[in-house]
Amino acid sequence: MTYKLFSSFLLLTLSVGCTSMTPADSVRPPIAEKIPTEMNLHGIKRIDNYHWLRDDARKNRKVLEHLADENRYTKAQFSALEGFKQTLFDELIGRLDKDESSVPYLWHSHWYSRRYKPGFEYPLVIRQSEPNGVETLLLDVNLRAEGHDFYGLGGVSVSPDESIIAFGEDTLSRRIYRVYFKDIASGKLLEDELSGTDGHVVWANDSKHLFYIAKDPKTLLGFQVFRHQLGTPQSEDILVFEEKDDSFYISLGKSLDESRITLFNESTTTSEVSVLDADMPLGEFKPLLAREEGHEYSVAKLGSTYYILTNWKAVNFRLMKVGETEFGDKQMWQEVIAGSEQDRIEDFLLLEKFLIVQTREHGVSHLRVFPLAYDDESDICRDGNVEGEPFEIPFHDPAYVVGLDINARQGSDKLRLYYSSPTTPESIYEYDLTNLPTRTLLKQEKVLGGFESEAYQAERIFITARDNTRVPVTLVYRKDTFEKDGTNPLYQYGYGAYGHTIEPDFDSSVLSLLDRGVVYAIAHVRGGEMLGRPWYDDGRMLNKQHSFDDFIDVTRGLIEQGYGDKKRIVAAGGSAGGLLMGGVINQAPELYFAVAAHVPFVDIVTTMLDESIPLTTNEYDEWGNPNEKPYFDYMLSYSPYDQIKHQAYPHLLVTTGLHDSQVQYFEPAKWVAKLREYKTDNNQLLFHIDMEAGHGGKSGRYRRYQDTAQEYAFLLGLLGLNEVEAR
């Protein structure tokens, strides 16, 4: 296997087969005009020369022409890689099972599932009266998506009497949905339509009333809950709740026993749960426990008892229980499972006879089944007490992800889990809880193209960061291409925000890297929650620099241990992970040969000062409020846009969507413009704007892989691996 290294401009050196790329000087990169905008706060003056690239209406001719120029430039630079990109795309989608379907689950009197028709982008939503029975088509999403450049299916919800299906649609990629209703027997749409929603509805038990969340069209925050009665216009809907604090998100759900409709109000550090009797939809939502700053909790109901996952006097959460009428008095709460300084209780499932608890211990997920005291004669749970020793469900991969799948009936003695590892495709298991460890593999993701799990190896290691903190890292590589001698190219991914854990799961697209000799690494940096809640707290607010330090130190550690060639390290991240990429290339650009930053959040100070931008005020508890000087100074110290320097940068591919509702397109547009002005190298800087998509990129089962193929073509082409056939 021969590798090519490129230290000069890509277009002068890279070839694909016998076709040389266009000379670099024939197509010049767009140079944005500099129009200074002065910003003053806390005695500090900032000059933003590219503020003019912001156009909230997305109609400014000058801005759109500049974005079009960027796209033309990127297309020209990719011209000689188009064949390779198509090869990669065909490779990526060629691994997908053309007849992919989900495992049917029983709810009320039908088995519900989704499946794909070969070659189609979107699923069919179906149900059957019995397993393997005659299918009833509830929704053909392909038909709904016809004529739309982008189509996002929101929530799909069937009424309790199973006669009507409600579904949300977003055709602009702004995550604002219109909800439609369809009579299942006739197949006809009802006249009812709900616009401006978050895409989900929750039904009352009468199958006539339902609840939904309305979004603010400017901030895109869900802030109001309405009650709708079928057969009436939306204008007559009743406002039943309004969130006045714009630092909170709201969501709706339903208890597993279907007796309560639940309203969740959550900020970064505080939560509140309110309930409404699902048999009395004209009633009011009432908080189980009023919000208390810093208190986070969630609930599940069994009979008249609530189980509570809470961080009250437990940094990594503990599980408690209390009767419904006593919920408001925390002194009445009884501890079921104590908290731990090291191990985080992440989730739980409350069935009639069993309690299933998911924990993360030293970064590894564990699932334990606790029998509950149960009176078989009366067929009721006696008191919700744990009875007997728990059973731990065993897993043996060095790194893996496991979680609760759809468990739709509280009275079930069966438990469904999903399981995956970097070398194991997603698997759905069903456990017989009355006869553990008996399990049945219901389905495993098919990976076409000759995939063999045994050809790959996963590892889980720790790298010591500069402050002596041990950072977990997941690695996977192909055994017959890996030599732990510092000769393999290495692709490092990271995120590190919102307490979101990047799980070590299976991703068939990564095989296109592994089969070309690339080592794939996930750096589980602080800001995620891989090592519990303190791991998150140590990477947010005034601790955010730890995320950048961890990522950089992981790179250095992997090089030192022989996992990657120091001259061929590439990195990628998106959204808050794009912020991570922007920070590390400012702080340690020499470590990275090439970087892909997708929908990157890079102008953090300006964005967090602008409350008109969607989601800003929601995230003061994540990043800090720069209206306060300590946070302003700290955020400014790492802000990728503000900290651009006159220095050499890696090769860069930056992507965004014009209609992105999470990270507005103008952040990466400004970032790229300023990088072009400041960087001192001749490396590639390509910027691609999807003029139809939003934060999640392209829609559709196959089309979304076009973005992956573009990134891989860019990185593998630079690494000289475009001429190496995947194994």
XYZ file of C-alpha atoms in Angstrom:
727
model
C 0.000 0.000 0.000
C 1.450 3.364 -1.035
C 0.513 6.621 0.665
C 1.045 10.122 -0.688
C 1.627 13.101 1.545
C 0.794 16.627 0.505
C 2.370 19.682 2.069
C 1.492 22.083 -0.718
C -1.737 23.136 -2.319
C -3.925 20.113 -3.045
C -4.713 21.030 -6.630
C -1.052 21.105 -7.630
C -0.327 17.624 -6.367
C -3.399 15.429 -6.192
C -4.447 13.178 -8.992
C -7.189 10.606 -9.279
C -6.260 7.795 -11.598
C -4.963 9.441 -14.747
C -6.927 12.673 -14.366
C -5.008 15.600 -12.909
C -6.864 18.260 -10.992
C -7.277 21.781 -12.342
C -4.228 23.994 -11.628
C -4.684 25.936 -8.412
C -4.300 29.360 -9.936
C -7.102 28.842 -12.474
C -9.861 29.135 -9.842
C -9.343 31.642 -7.075
C -10.993 31.297 -3.655
C -13.708 33.862 -2.946
C -12.443 36.830 -0.971
C -15.190 38.454 1.074
C -15.351 42.221 1.200
C -14.298 43.753 4.504
C -16.973 46.048 5.941
C -16.044 46.827 9.550
C -18.710 46.546 12.240
C -17.634 47.793 15.650
C -18.782 46.008 18.793
C -18.114 47.350 22.283
C -18.770 45.618 25.573
C -17.044 45.494 28.950
C -14.496 48.031 27.739
C -13.353 45.780 24.890
C -13.726 46.811 21.251
C -14.100 44.113 18.628
C -14.095 44.758 14.890
C -16.044 42.260 12.809
C -15.220 42.775 9.127
C -17.613 40.099 7.966
C -20.736 40.801 9.989
C -22.446 41.803 6.737
C -22.674 38.134 5.775
C -25.572 37.761 8.182
C -28.925 37.886 6.421
C -31.767 36.566 8.548
C -34.169 36.675 5.594
C -31.767 34.713 3.365
C -32.642 37.035 0.480
C -29.787 39.543 0.330
C -28.383 39.346 -3.196
C -24.821 40.222 -2.226
C -24.746 37.565 0.505
C -26.295 34.875 -1.675
C -23.844 35.649 -4.480
C -20.931 35.246 -2.088
C -22.272 31.892 -0.873
C -22.782 30.821 -4.481
C -19.164 31.774 -5.218
C -18.029 29.604 -2.314
C -20.009 26.675 -3.660
C -18.622 27.175 -7.174
C -15.091 27.279 -5.801
C -15.593 24.120 -3.745
C -17.139 22.343 -6.711
C -14.167 23.299 -8.886
C -11.698 21.999 -6.321
C -13.631 18.755 -6.062
C -13.861 18.312 -9.836
C -11.100 15.719 -10.065
C -12.402 13.972 -6.967
C -15.959 13.609 -8.245
C -15.317 10.088 -9.452
C -13.809 9.103 -6.126
C -16.649 10.761 -4.247
C -19.142 8.774 -6.319
C -17.171 5.607 -5.621
C -17.370 6.328 -1.912
C -21.080 7.132 -2.082
C -21.785 3.871 -3.899
C -19.655 2.085 -1.327
C -21.482 3.670 1.599
C -24.997 2.967 0.392
C -23.934 -0.408 -0.973
C -23.572 -1.644 2.604
C -27.202 -0.806 3.439
C -29.822 -3.526 3.531
C -32.210 -2.536 0.758
C -35.160 -4.101 2.607
C -34.310 -2.682 6.032
C -37.111 -2.846 8.586
C -37.530 -2.268 12.292
C -38.629 -4.959 14.728
C -42.423 -4.815 15.189
C -43.591 -3.998 18.704
C -46.982 -4.645 20.261
C -49.040 -1.641 21.349
C -52.696 -2.105 22.222
C -53.952 -4.602 19.628
C -51.462 -4.147 16.781
C -47.803 -4.673 15.952
C -46.175 -1.490 14.655
C -42.997 -1.144 12.589
C -41.283 0.665 9.733
C -39.622 -0.713 6.648
C -37.985 0.536 3.475
C -38.770 -0.389 -0.083
C -35.557 -1.110 -2.032
C -34.052 2.093 -3.397
C -36.445 4.470 -1.642
C -35.296 7.273 0.644
C -38.045 7.181 3.246
C -39.814 4.469 5.227
C -43.264 2.964 5.188
C -45.057 3.052 8.525
C -47.054 -0.166 8.873
C -48.932 -2.284 11.378
C -50.156 -5.857 11.628
C -52.777 -7.595 13.745
C -50.287 -10.321 14.545
C -46.587 -10.934 13.909
C -45.939 -11.730 10.247
C -49.590 -10.986 9.514
C -51.106 -8.903 6.730
C -49.657 -5.400 6.635
C -51.769 -2.273 6.845
C -49.981 0.729 5.378
C -50.374 3.684 7.711
C -48.063 6.137 5.970
C -45.882 6.099 2.866
C -43.348 8.777 3.698
C -41.941 8.665 0.161
C -45.231 9.975 -1.204
C -45.324 12.711 1.405
C -41.768 13.756 0.496
C -42.401 14.019 -3.252
C -41.660 17.460 -4.647
C -39.643 18.617 -1.646
C -35.892 19.216 -1.748
C -35.872 18.559 1.982
C -38.295 16.457 3.987
C -38.164 15.727 7.698
C -40.674 13.420 9.335
C -41.509 14.487 12.860
C -43.325 12.472 15.473
C -45.728 9.706 14.476
C -48.479 8.967 16.986
C -51.530 6.715 16.814
C -54.657 7.548 18.819
C -55.443 5.255 21.773
C -58.387 3.713 19.909
C -55.956 3.081 17.003
C -58.183 4.781 14.448
C -56.146 7.884 13.597
C -52.464 8.508 12.920
C -50.913 11.929 13.488
C -47.575 12.869 11.912
C -45.408 15.977 11.673
C -43.618 17.304 8.586
C -40.806 19.812 8.088
C -40.080 20.731 4.477
C -37.667 23.610 5.133
C -35.268 22.091 7.681
C -36.008 24.721 10.304
C -37.442 22.101 12.688
C -40.834 23.746 12.691
C -43.478 21.185 11.749
C -47.003 21.028 10.457
C -48.990 18.141 11.926
C -51.480 16.185 9.821
C -54.077 13.589 10.803
C -55.108 10.555 8.793
C -58.065 8.245 9.262
C -56.531 4.782 9.129
C -59.630 2.929 7.915
C -60.359 5.203 4.956
C -56.806 6.377 4.315
C -58.046 9.967 4.039
C -56.499 13.018 5.654
C -58.667 14.875 8.129
C -59.211 18.594 7.785
C -57.319 19.180 11.033
C -53.841 20.680 10.560
C -51.561 22.151 13.204
C -48.860 24.577 12.061
C -45.862 25.982 13.916
C -45.328 22.950 16.157
C -42.405 20.833 17.340
C -43.829 17.953 15.289
C -45.212 15.756 18.093
C -48.631 15.262 19.653
C -49.730 13.383 22.761
C -53.224 11.951 22.811
C -55.688 12.011 25.677
C -57.333 8.666 26.300
C -60.613 9.721 24.662
C -58.867 9.815 21.230
C -60.565 13.163 20.629
C -58.283 15.576 22.430
C -54.551 15.930 22.032
C -51.766 18.223 23.156
C -48.932 19.801 21.199
C -46.131 22.331 21.620
C -46.060 25.543 19.602
C -42.706 27.050 18.639
C -41.716 30.685 18.641
C -41.040 31.424 14.936
C -38.119 33.700 15.808
C -36.271 31.876 18.584
C -37.516 28.434 17.434
C -38.094 27.513 21.061
C -41.119 25.452 22.022
C -42.808 27.640 24.628
C -46.566 26.975 24.605
C -48.717 23.878 25.079
C -52.096 23.810 23.352
C -55.032 21.436 23.594
C -56.691 20.556 20.304
C -60.027 18.842 19.768
C -60.381 16.874 16.571
C -62.775 18.444 14.115
C -62.103 22.018 15.213
C -59.793 24.617 13.615
C -56.411 25.349 15.176
C -57.557 28.901 15.880
C -59.896 27.488 18.547
C -57.163 25.533 20.356
C -56.794 26.236 24.058
C -53.505 27.435 25.519
C -52.930 25.289 28.617
C -49.348 26.213 29.467
C -46.781 28.850 28.556
C -43.115 28.757 29.569
C -42.072 32.272 30.549
C -38.395 31.464 31.118
C -36.643 31.201 27.747
C -33.780 29.230 29.257
C -36.099 26.201 29.464
C -37.045 23.620 26.871
C -40.422 21.924 27.110
C -41.557 18.500 25.922
C -44.609 16.278 26.244
C -44.930 12.576 26.964
C -47.165 9.945 28.495
C -46.634 7.554 31.365
C -46.106 3.914 30.415
C -49.420 2.985 32.051
C -51.052 5.720 29.893
C -52.767 7.279 32.911
C -50.863 10.573 32.877
C -49.804 13.058 30.229
C -46.473 14.524 31.278
C -45.025 17.971 30.640
C -41.260 18.314 31.066
C -39.579 21.691 31.581
C -35.798 21.455 31.406
C -32.858 23.840 31.360
C -29.230 22.769 31.490
C -29.297 22.387 35.274
C -32.956 22.452 36.373
C -36.073 20.462 35.578
C -39.745 20.282 36.482
C -42.370 17.630 35.711
C -46.090 18.372 35.548
C -48.868 15.836 34.970
C -52.427 15.750 33.706
C -54.882 12.886 34.108
C -55.094 11.416 30.581
C -58.778 10.587 31.198
C -59.528 14.243 31.983
C -58.064 16.284 29.100
C -59.990 19.416 30.106
C -58.086 19.541 33.380
C -54.849 21.364 34.194
C -51.200 20.341 34.261
C -49.925 20.416 37.837
C -46.269 20.193 38.872
C -45.302 17.108 40.834
C -42.535 19.199 42.370
C -41.993 22.850 41.521
C -38.669 23.650 39.884
C -35.728 24.293 42.163
C -32.533 25.816 40.763
C -29.986 23.048 40.202
C -32.414 20.185 40.791
C -32.860 17.775 37.889
C -35.324 14.925 37.994
C -37.388 12.612 35.818
C -40.150 10.185 36.757
C -41.898 6.925 35.958
C -45.223 5.785 37.395
C -46.371 2.392 38.701
C -49.821 2.350 40.226
C -49.914 5.207 42.730
C -46.134 5.235 43.160
C -43.642 7.390 41.306
C -40.003 6.446 40.850
C -37.730 9.481 40.613
C -34.293 9.744 39.014
C -32.875 12.763 40.838
C -29.640 14.608 41.511
C -30.918 15.791 44.898
C -27.956 15.177 47.205
C -26.451 12.943 44.498
C -24.096 14.420 41.883
C -24.423 11.319 39.663
C -28.116 10.864 40.475
C -29.937 8.324 42.608
C -33.268 6.520 42.285
C -36.044 7.232 44.778
C -39.773 6.591 45.087
C -42.797 8.233 46.665
C -46.590 8.070 46.580
C -48.262 10.432 44.150
C -50.001 12.467 46.852
C -46.716 12.934 48.753
C -44.523 13.819 45.772
C -44.274 17.498 46.639
C -42.502 16.777 49.928
C -38.959 15.559 49.209
C -38.616 14.458 52.839
C -41.099 11.680 52.029
C -38.989 10.329 49.187
C -37.494 6.893 49.833
C -34.169 5.837 48.362
C -34.270 2.797 46.077
C -30.737 2.920 44.643
C -28.091 5.154 46.174
C -25.976 7.551 44.181
C -22.261 7.158 43.553
C -19.357 9.553 43.207
C -18.028 7.545 40.246
C -21.017 5.919 38.543
C -23.883 7.747 36.845
C -27.438 6.380 36.882
C -28.564 7.309 33.365
C -31.936 5.717 32.746
C -34.482 3.275 34.092
C -37.561 1.353 32.994
C -40.392 0.569 35.403
C -42.411 -2.531 34.539
C -45.072 -4.118 36.755
C -42.757 -6.816 38.087
C -39.288 -5.514 37.273
C -37.142 -2.419 37.550
C -34.391 -2.094 34.932
C -31.630 0.392 35.701
C -28.944 1.630 33.312
C -25.718 2.998 34.753
C -22.433 4.161 33.308
C -19.428 3.015 35.313
C -15.964 4.256 34.320
C -17.472 5.103 30.961
C -18.995 1.655 30.328
C -22.775 1.062 30.308
C -24.344 -1.543 32.573
C -27.917 -2.819 32.777
C -29.323 -4.477 35.882
C -32.728 -6.080 36.401
C -34.292 -5.746 39.869
C -37.344 -7.913 40.697
C -40.158 -5.977 42.383
C -42.346 -7.261 45.195
C -45.458 -8.512 43.430
C -48.645 -10.250 44.569
C -49.446 -12.837 41.924
C -52.884 -13.575 43.402
C -54.064 -9.978 43.226
C -51.960 -9.358 40.102
C -50.671 -6.044 41.432
C -47.376 -4.665 42.606
C -47.512 -4.620 46.415
C -45.412 -1.591 47.273
C -42.868 -1.018 44.527
C -40.079 -2.406 46.696
C -37.064 -4.097 45.182
C -37.106 -7.783 46.091
C -34.125 -10.099 45.763
C -30.757 -9.676 44.116
C -30.441 -7.860 40.792
C -29.306 -9.614 37.644
C -26.708 -7.847 35.513
C -27.011 -8.410 31.786
C -23.501 -9.251 30.565
C -21.687 -7.734 27.574
C -18.136 -8.521 26.554
C -16.864 -6.087 23.898
C -14.143 -3.699 25.118
C -16.321 -0.769 24.036
C -20.031 -0.846 23.272
C -23.352 0.945 23.598
C -26.468 -0.616 25.087
C -29.826 0.895 25.897
C -33.540 0.392 26.305
C -35.361 -0.205 23.041
C -39.124 0.210 22.596
C -40.837 -1.347 25.594
C -44.410 -0.246 25.045
C -46.308 -2.245 27.698
C -45.806 -1.924 31.439
C -47.302 -5.359 32.068
C -44.755 -7.163 29.882
C -42.312 -9.758 31.215
C -40.114 -9.160 28.171
C -37.358 -6.580 27.888
C -36.043 -5.221 24.600
C -32.541 -3.809 24.333
C -30.427 -2.430 21.529
C -26.745 -3.273 21.484
C -23.883 -2.209 19.277
C -20.107 -1.915 19.354
C -17.536 -0.541 16.905
C -17.303 -4.058 15.442
C -20.882 -5.270 16.032
C -23.809 -3.936 13.962
C -26.849 -2.775 15.914
C -28.697 -5.712 17.407
C -32.137 -5.873 19.016
C -32.410 -8.445 21.801
C -35.442 -9.567 23.766
C -34.893 -10.949 27.262
C -37.354 -13.148 29.137
C -37.249 -11.502 32.564
C -38.826 -14.541 34.206
C -36.030 -16.770 32.942
C -32.832 -14.722 32.819
C -30.397 -14.803 31.079
C -32.601 -16.251 28.308
C -32.541 -13.911 25.330
C -33.525 -13.888 21.684
C -31.803 -11.956 18.922
C -34.738 -10.362 17.126
C -32.711 -8.554 14.508
C -29.185 -7.490 13.660
C -28.404 -4.795 11.140
C -27.307 -6.357 7.869
C -24.093 -4.983 6.445
C -23.700 -5.897 2.797
C -20.479 -6.043 0.829
C -18.733 -8.884 2.580
C -18.440 -7.348 6.040
C -16.852 -9.645 8.625
C -16.771 -8.456 12.210
C -13.692 -10.560 12.976
C -11.600 -8.472 10.571
C -11.762 -5.458 12.902
C -10.525 -4.706 16.391
C -11.878 -2.216 18.927
C -9.997 -0.880 21.925
C -10.850 1.308 24.863
C -7.915 3.166 26.383
C -7.225 6.221 28.529
C -4.911 9.094 27.614
C -3.555 11.321 30.381
C -4.253 15.006 29.722
C -2.035 17.892 30.791
C -3.800 18.260 34.161
C -3.362 14.503 34.838
C -7.004 13.759 34.017
C -7.442 10.406 32.259
C -9.508 10.849 29.087
C -11.298 7.791 27.637
C -10.746 7.003 23.966
C -12.487 4.470 21.736
C -10.425 3.040 18.868
C -11.263 0.748 15.998
C -9.134 -0.427 13.085
C -8.813 -3.189 10.561
C -6.501 -5.866 11.940
C -4.608 -6.637 8.750
C -3.806 -2.962 8.006
C -2.831 -1.843 11.481
C 0.695 -1.660 12.793
C 1.112 -0.012 16.151
C 4.252 1.718 14.974
C 3.015 5.193 14.052
C 2.532 4.473 10.347
C -1.268 4.454 10.079
C -3.255 7.571 9.244
C -5.645 8.415 12.075
C -9.111 10.009 12.033
C -10.119 11.543 15.375
C -13.678 12.582 16.186
C -14.990 14.624 19.101
C -17.949 16.603 20.405
C -17.760 17.525 24.098
C -20.840 19.587 24.983
C -24.322 19.487 26.525
C -23.454 16.357 28.491
C -23.957 14.406 25.273
C -22.009 11.159 25.202
C -20.652 10.044 21.840
C -21.300 6.335 22.092
C -18.862 3.701 20.803
C -21.393 2.183 18.425
C -21.225 0.637 14.970
C -21.214 2.884 11.917
C -21.008 1.109 8.593
C -19.712 4.260 6.880
C -16.551 4.138 9.016
C -15.607 0.909 7.240
C -14.614 3.028 4.242
C -11.902 4.532 6.421
C -10.851 1.337 8.182
C -10.609 -0.645 4.954
C -8.130 1.920 3.660
C -5.889 1.562 6.668
C -7.172 4.476 8.713
C -7.454 4.145 12.499
C -10.702 5.650 13.798
C -10.699 7.247 17.245
C -13.374 8.926 19.376
C -11.991 11.259 22.025
C -14.571 11.342 24.821
C -13.530 14.784 26.018
C -14.890 16.671 28.982
C -18.175 18.398 28.242
C -19.771 15.062 27.425
C -20.931 12.713 30.163
C -18.879 9.598 29.486
C -17.511 9.626 33.036
C -20.569 10.946 34.843
C -22.020 14.347 35.584
C -18.722 15.832 36.874
C -17.208 15.018 33.450
C -19.827 17.275 31.903
C -19.474 20.051 34.458
C -15.711 20.030 33.957
C -16.158 20.895 30.271
C -18.762 23.660 30.304
C -19.050 27.286 31.391
C -15.711 28.449 32.849
C -14.225 24.973 32.311
C -14.710 24.799 28.533
C -10.974 24.954 27.784
C -10.724 21.403 29.134
C -12.566 20.143 26.037
C -9.901 21.581 23.724
C -7.043 20.452 25.962
C -8.426 16.917 26.125
C -8.815 16.609 22.366
C -5.316 17.936 21.686
C -3.739 15.790 24.394
C -5.522 12.685 23.108
C -4.025 13.351 19.679
C -0.544 13.657 21.153
C -1.051 10.560 23.275
C -2.227 8.460 20.339
C 0.788 9.552 18.334
C 3.130 8.704 21.209
C 1.566 5.252 21.590
C 1.924 4.466 17.902
C -1.739 4.560 16.901
C -1.270 7.270 14.294
C 1.275 8.861 11.982
C 1.997 12.356 13.308
C 1.999 13.711 9.757
C -1.334 12.145 8.850
C -3.787 13.027 11.623
C -7.189 14.213 10.451
C -10.050 15.311 12.668
C -13.758 16.014 12.410
C -16.643 17.368 14.443
C -20.010 19.010 13.927
C -22.065 21.726 15.625
C -20.575 22.019 19.139
C -18.009 19.551 17.800
C -17.320 22.153 15.116
C -16.544 24.590 17.926
C -14.115 21.961 19.196
C -12.472 21.785 15.760
C -12.228 25.569 15.552
C -10.601 25.735 18.957
C -8.007 23.015 18.413
C -6.844 24.347 15.048
C -6.286 27.753 16.630
C -4.446 26.279 19.581
C -2.530 23.364 18.036
C -2.769 23.598 14.233
C 0.518 21.765 13.716
C -0.983 18.491 14.969
C -3.603 18.136 12.243
C -3.103 17.503 8.558
C -6.746 18.094 7.643
C -9.981 18.880 9.479
C -13.675 18.685 8.605
C -15.937 21.063 10.544
C -19.647 20.583 9.955
C -22.229 23.264 10.864
C -19.624 24.646 13.290
C -20.575 26.877 16.213
C -17.590 29.207 15.930
C -18.717 32.773 16.646
C -19.721 32.007 20.205
C -19.375 35.464 21.794
C -21.433 37.338 19.201
C -24.082 34.635 19.044
C -24.482 34.368 22.805
C -24.898 38.147 23.014
C -27.799 38.093 20.547
C -31.033 36.907 22.146
C -32.826 37.104 18.793
C -30.840 34.137 17.512
C -32.600 30.813 18.091
C -31.576 28.906 21.200
C -29.233 31.572 22.597
C -30.865 32.160 25.989
C -31.433 28.426 26.397
C -27.705 27.931 26.523
C -26.424 30.412 29.076
C -26.036 27.475 31.489
C -23.898 25.695 28.915
C -21.527 28.440 27.777
C -22.176 31.313 30.162
C -23.808 34.700 29.623
C -21.292 37.067 27.987
C -23.256 40.050 29.237
C -21.409 39.230 32.462
C -17.732 40.156 32.143
C -16.154 36.952 33.580
C -18.003 34.867 30.993
C -17.354 37.360 28.208
C -13.618 37.293 28.869
C -13.489 33.524 29.145
C -15.549 32.853 26.022
C -13.498 35.378 24.076
C -10.325 33.527 25.086
C -11.323 30.410 23.117
C -13.888 31.648 20.566
C -12.692 30.181 17.231
C -13.753 33.235 15.228
C -12.196 35.770 17.566
C -8.977 33.816 18.091
C -8.003 33.293 14.447
C -4.274 34.033 14.128
C -1.749 34.740 11.409
C -0.483 31.166 11.254
C -0.615 28.044 9.165
C -3.819 26.015 9.411
C -4.604 22.441 8.348
C -6.502 21.659 5.173
C -10.128 22.526 6.000
C -13.529 21.433 4.755
C -16.355 23.481 6.281
C -20.023 22.730 5.658
C -23.312 24.368 6.599
C -26.963 24.580 5.589
C -28.547 27.855 4.569
C -31.618 27.082 6.681
C -29.781 25.794 9.737
C -31.842 26.615 12.816
C -29.233 25.539 15.354
C -26.039 27.158 14.066
C -26.876 29.940 11.640
C -25.092 29.696 8.270
C -23.360 33.059 8.759
C -21.167 31.758 11.580
C -19.144 29.396 9.358
C -19.414 31.886 6.466
C -17.708 34.586 8.538
C -15.218 32.092 9.949
C -14.138 30.954 6.496
C -13.856 34.533 5.256
C -11.633 35.507 8.173
C -9.537 32.338 7.888
C -8.854 33.175 4.241
C -7.619 36.586 5.360
C -5.382 35.360 8.187
C -3.989 31.959 7.320
C -0.391 31.889 6.112
C -0.416 28.495 4.374
C -1.349 27.232 0.930
C -3.556 24.473 2.266
C -7.082 23.913 1.034
C -9.981 25.801 2.617
C -13.255 24.639 1.121
C -16.704 25.825 2.180
C -19.867 24.046 1.052
C -23.307 25.524 1.744
C -26.296 23.253 1.199
C -28.854 25.768 -0.025
C -31.773 23.463 0.835
C -30.768 21.839 4.122
C -30.551 22.785 7.771
C -28.617 21.560 10.789
C -28.960 17.859 10.062
C -27.831 18.029 6.442
C -29.588 16.237 3.631
C -32.725 14.226 4.271
C -33.370 10.718 3.066
C -31.885 7.337 3.808
C -29.429 7.415 0.901
C -28.980 11.111 0.162
C -27.573 11.836 3.611
C -24.522 9.749 2.676
C -23.614 12.321 0.029
C -22.292 14.521 2.840
C -20.247 11.646 4.269
C -18.864 10.804 0.832
C -17.836 14.428 0.358
C -15.955 14.535 3.663
C -14.258 11.181 3.093
C -13.259 12.108 -0.455
C -11.674 15.302 0.851
C -9.763 13.629 3.683
C -8.808 10.392 1.930
C -7.827 12.299 -1.196
C -5.460 14.470 0.814
C -4.062 11.363 2.498
C -3.408 9.820 -0.891
C -5.800 6.965 -0.233
C -8.074 7.672 -3.166
C -6.065 5.239 -5.269
C -6.190 2.487 -2.650
C -9.109 0.134 -3.149
C -11.187 -0.593 -0.082
C -10.810 -4.204 0.982
